[in-house]
Short mmCIF file of C-alpha atoms in Angstrom, two decimals:
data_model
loop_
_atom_site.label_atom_id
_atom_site.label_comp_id
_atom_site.label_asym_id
_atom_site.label_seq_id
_atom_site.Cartn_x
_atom_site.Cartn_y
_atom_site.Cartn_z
CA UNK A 243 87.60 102.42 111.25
CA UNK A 244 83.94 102.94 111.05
CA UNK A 245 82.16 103.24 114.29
CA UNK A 246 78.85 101.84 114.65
CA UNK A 247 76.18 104.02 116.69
CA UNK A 248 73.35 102.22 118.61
CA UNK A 249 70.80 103.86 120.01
CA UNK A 250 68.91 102.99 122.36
CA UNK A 251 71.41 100.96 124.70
CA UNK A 252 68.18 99.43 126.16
CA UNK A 253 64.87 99.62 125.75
CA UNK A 254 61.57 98.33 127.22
CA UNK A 255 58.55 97.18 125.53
CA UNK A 256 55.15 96.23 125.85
CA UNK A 257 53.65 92.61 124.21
CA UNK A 258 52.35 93.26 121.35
CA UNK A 259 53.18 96.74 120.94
CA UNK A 260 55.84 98.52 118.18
CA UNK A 261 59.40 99.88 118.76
CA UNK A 262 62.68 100.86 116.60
CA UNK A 263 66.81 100.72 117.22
CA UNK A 264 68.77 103.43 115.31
CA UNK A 265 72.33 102.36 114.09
CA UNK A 266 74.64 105.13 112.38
CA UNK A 267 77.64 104.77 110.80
CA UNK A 268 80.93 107.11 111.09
CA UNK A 269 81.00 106.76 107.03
CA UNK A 270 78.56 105.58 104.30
CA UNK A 271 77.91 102.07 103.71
CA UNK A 272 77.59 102.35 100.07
CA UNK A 273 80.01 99.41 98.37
CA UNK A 274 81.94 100.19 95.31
CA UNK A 275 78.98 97.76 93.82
CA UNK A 276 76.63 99.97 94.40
CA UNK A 277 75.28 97.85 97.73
CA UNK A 278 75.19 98.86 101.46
CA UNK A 279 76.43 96.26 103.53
CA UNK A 280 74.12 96.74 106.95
CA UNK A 281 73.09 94.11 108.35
CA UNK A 282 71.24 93.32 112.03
CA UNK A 283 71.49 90.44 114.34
CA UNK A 284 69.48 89.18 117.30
CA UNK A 285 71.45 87.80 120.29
CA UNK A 286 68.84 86.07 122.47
CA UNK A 287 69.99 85.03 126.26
CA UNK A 288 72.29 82.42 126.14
CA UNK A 289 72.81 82.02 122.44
CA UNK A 290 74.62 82.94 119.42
CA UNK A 291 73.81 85.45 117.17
CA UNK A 292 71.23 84.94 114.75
CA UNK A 293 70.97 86.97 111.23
CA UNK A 294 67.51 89.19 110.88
CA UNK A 295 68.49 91.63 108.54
CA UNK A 296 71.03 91.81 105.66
CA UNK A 297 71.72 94.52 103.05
CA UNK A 298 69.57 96.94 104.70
CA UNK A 299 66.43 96.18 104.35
CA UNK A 300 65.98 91.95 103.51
CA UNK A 301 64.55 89.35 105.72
CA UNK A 302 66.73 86.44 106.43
CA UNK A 303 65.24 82.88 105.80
CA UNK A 304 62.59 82.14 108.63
CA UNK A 305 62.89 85.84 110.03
CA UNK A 306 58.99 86.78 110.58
CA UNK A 307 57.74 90.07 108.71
CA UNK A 308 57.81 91.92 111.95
CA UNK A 309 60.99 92.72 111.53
CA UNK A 310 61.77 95.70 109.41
CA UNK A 311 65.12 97.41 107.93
CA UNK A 312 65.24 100.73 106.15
CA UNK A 313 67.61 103.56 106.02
CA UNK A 314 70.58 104.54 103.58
CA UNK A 315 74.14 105.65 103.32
CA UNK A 316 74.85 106.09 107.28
CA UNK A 317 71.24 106.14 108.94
CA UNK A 318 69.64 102.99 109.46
CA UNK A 319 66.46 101.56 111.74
CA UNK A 320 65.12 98.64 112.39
CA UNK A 321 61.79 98.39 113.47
CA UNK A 322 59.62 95.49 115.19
CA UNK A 323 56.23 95.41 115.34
CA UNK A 324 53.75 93.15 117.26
CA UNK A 325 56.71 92.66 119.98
CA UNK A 326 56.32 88.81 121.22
CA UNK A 327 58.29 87.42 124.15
CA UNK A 328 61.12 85.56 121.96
CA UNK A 329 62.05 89.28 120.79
CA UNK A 330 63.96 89.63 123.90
CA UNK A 331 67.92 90.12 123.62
CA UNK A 332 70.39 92.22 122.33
CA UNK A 333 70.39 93.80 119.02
CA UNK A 334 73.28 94.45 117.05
CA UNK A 335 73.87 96.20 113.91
CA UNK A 336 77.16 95.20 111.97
CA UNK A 337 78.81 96.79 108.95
CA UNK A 338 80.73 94.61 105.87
CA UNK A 339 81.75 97.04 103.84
CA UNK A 340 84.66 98.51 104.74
CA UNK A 341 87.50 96.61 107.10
CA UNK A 342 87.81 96.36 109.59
CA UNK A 343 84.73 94.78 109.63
CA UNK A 344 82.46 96.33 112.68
CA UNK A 345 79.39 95.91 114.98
CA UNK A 346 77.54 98.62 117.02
CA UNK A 347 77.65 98.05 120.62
CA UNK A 348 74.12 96.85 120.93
CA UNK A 349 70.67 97.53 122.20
CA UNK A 350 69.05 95.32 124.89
CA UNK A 351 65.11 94.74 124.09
CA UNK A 352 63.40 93.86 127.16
CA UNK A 353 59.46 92.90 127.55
CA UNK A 354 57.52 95.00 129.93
CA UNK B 22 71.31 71.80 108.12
CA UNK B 23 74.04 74.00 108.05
CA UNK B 24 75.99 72.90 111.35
CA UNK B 25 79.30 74.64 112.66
CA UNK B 26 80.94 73.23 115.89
CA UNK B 27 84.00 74.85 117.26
CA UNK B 28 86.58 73.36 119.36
CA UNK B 29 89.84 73.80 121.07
CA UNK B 30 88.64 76.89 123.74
CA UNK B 31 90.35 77.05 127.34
CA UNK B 32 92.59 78.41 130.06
CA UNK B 33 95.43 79.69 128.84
CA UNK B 34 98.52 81.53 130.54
CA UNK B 35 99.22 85.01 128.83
CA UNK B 36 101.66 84.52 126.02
CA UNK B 37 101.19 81.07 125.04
CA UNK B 38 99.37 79.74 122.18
CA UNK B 39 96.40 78.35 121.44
CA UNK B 40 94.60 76.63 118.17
CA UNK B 41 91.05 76.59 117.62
CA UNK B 42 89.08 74.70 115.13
CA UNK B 43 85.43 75.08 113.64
CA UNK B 44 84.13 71.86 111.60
CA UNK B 45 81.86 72.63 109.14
CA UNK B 46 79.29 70.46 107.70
CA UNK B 47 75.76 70.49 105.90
CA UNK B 48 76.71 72.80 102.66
CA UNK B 49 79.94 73.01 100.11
CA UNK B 50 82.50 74.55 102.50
CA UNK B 51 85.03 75.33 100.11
CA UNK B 52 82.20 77.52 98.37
CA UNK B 53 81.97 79.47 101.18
CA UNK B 54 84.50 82.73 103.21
CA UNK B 55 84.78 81.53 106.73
CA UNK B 56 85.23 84.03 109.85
CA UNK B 57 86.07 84.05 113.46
CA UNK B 58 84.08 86.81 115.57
CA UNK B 59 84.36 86.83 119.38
CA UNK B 60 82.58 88.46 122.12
CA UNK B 61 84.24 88.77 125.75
CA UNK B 62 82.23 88.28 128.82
CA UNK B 63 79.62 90.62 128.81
CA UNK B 64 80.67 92.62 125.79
CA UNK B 65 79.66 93.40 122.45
CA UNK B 66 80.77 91.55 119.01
CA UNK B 67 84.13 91.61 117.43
CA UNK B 68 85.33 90.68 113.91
CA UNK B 69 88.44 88.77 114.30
CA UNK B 70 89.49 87.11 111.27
CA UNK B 71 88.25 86.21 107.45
CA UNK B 72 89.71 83.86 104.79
CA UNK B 73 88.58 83.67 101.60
CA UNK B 74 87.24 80.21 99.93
CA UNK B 75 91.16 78.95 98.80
CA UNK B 76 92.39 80.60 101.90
CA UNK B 77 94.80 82.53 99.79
CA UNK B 78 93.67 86.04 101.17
CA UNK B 79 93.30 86.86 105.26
CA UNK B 80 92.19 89.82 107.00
CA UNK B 81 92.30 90.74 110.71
CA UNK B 82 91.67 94.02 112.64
CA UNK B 83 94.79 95.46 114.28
CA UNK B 84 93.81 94.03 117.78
CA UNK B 85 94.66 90.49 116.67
CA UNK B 86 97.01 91.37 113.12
CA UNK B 87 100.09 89.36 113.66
CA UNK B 88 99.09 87.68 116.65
CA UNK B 89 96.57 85.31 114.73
CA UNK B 90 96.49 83.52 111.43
CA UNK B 91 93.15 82.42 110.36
CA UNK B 92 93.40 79.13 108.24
CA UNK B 93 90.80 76.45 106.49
CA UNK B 94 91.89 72.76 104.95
CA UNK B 95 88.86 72.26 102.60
CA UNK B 96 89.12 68.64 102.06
CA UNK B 97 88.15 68.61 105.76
CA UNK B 98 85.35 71.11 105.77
CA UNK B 99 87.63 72.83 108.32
CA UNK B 100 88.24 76.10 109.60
CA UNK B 101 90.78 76.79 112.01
CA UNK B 102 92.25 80.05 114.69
CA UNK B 103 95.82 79.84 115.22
CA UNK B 104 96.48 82.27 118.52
CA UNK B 105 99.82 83.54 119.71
CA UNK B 106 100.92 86.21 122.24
CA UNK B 107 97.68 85.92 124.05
CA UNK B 108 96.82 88.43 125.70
CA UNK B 109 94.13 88.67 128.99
CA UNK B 110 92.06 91.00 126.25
CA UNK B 111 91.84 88.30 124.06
CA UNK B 112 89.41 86.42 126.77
CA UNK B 113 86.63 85.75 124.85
CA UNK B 114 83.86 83.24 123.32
CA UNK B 115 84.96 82.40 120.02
CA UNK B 116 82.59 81.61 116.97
CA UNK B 117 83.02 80.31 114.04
CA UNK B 118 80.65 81.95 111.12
CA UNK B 119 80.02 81.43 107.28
CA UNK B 120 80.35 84.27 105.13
CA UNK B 121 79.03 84.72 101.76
CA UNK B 122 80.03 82.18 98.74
CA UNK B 123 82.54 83.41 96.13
CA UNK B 124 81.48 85.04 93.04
CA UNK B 125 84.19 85.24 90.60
CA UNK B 126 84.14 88.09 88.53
CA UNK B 127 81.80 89.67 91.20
CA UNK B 128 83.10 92.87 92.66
CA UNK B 129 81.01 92.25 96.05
CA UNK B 130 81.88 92.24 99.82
CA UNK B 131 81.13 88.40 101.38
CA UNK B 132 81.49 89.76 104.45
CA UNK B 133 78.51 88.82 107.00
CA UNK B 134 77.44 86.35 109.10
CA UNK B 135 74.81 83.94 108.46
CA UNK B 136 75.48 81.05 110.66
CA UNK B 137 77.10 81.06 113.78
CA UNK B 138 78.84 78.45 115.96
CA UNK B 139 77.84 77.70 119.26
CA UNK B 140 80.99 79.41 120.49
CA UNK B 141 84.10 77.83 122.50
CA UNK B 142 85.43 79.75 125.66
CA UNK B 143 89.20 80.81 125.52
CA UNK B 144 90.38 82.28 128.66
CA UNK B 145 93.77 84.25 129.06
CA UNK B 146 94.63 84.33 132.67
CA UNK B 147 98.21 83.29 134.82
#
């Protein structure tokens, strides 16, 4: 199975101000398309998931441009900028390439 | 508006059975793979199940692979969990997600999660 490494677990942040998650993968990502199947969600308090990020590095529909994905092969980041308070939650990363399909444990945002 | 309400979540004694169902409504569902992911109290995410748009191909992880059969009736925009042999692990809230549409002739993997459920609470406990 392909394990899914989060890091941070938990992190605090300031309004306003800039931070990033890590996610790394046990094995590549790369599809036998040619794609890499990374993708990140936002659990808010209370609520279910919600899609930021898919194939790396695209916004989903309504995500705002402070949210960020880059990386490759088994390193990946995402980054959010201009933190506001609706940021707050847990962030997963989540793998569909290869099954069985798998998330990383998560990494709590919280607002200083 | 893509809406997806699941149903059918409870207490449950270990070993029984129990059937949930996700109704779908607000795009082509039989366009569409459908997928069960859960998340146990206080937990992280877990895949559970995927069908494909004709429901002719299935895949679980080993935690749930013979114990539950994923299944969809597309004339009803439905999607449904059958589980057996449940197990206190299996305590969980259940969603109900749409995958990506089929592309025939597209080698591709339809495998994430763009909408989400609101979740139904199955709990396995004597």
């Amino acid at each position: 199975d392909v394990v899914m490494t989060q890091t941070p677990v938990s992190l605090s942040v300031s309004l306003g101000g800039q931070t990033s998650i890590s996610c790394r993968s046990s094995q590549s990502l790369v599809h036998s398309d040619g794609n890499t199947y990374l993708y990140w969600y936002l659990q808010k308090p209370g609520q279910s998931p919600q899609l930021l990020i898919y194939k790396v590095s695209n916004r989903f529909s309504g995500v705002p441009d402070r949210f960020s994905g880059s990386g490759s092969g088994t390193d990946f980041t995402l980054k959010i900028s201009r933190v506001e308070p609706e940021d707050l939650g847990v962030y997963y990363c989540y793998q569909g390439t290869h099954y069985p399909l798998t998330f990383g444990s998560g990494t709590k945002l919280e607002i200083k | 508006e893509v809406q997806l309400v699941e149903s059918g979540g409870g207490l449950v004694q270990p070993g029984r059975s129990l059937k949930l169902s996700c109704a779908a409504s607000g795009f082509t569902f039989s366009n569409y793979y459908m997928a069960w992911v859960r998340q146990a109290p206080k937990k992280g995410l877990e895949w559970v199940a995927t069908i494909s748009t004709s429901g002719s191909r299935t895949y679980y992880p080993d935690s749930v692979k013979g114990r539950f059969t994923i299944s969809r009736d597309n004339a009803k925009s439905s999607l449904y969990l059958q589980m057996n042999s449940l197990k206190s692990e299996d305590t969980a809230t259940y969603y109900c997600a749409r995958s990506g549409p089929e592309l025939p002739g597209y080698n591709y993997s339809p495998n994430w999660f763009a909408y989400w459920g609101q979740g139904t609470l199955v709990t396995v406990s004597s």
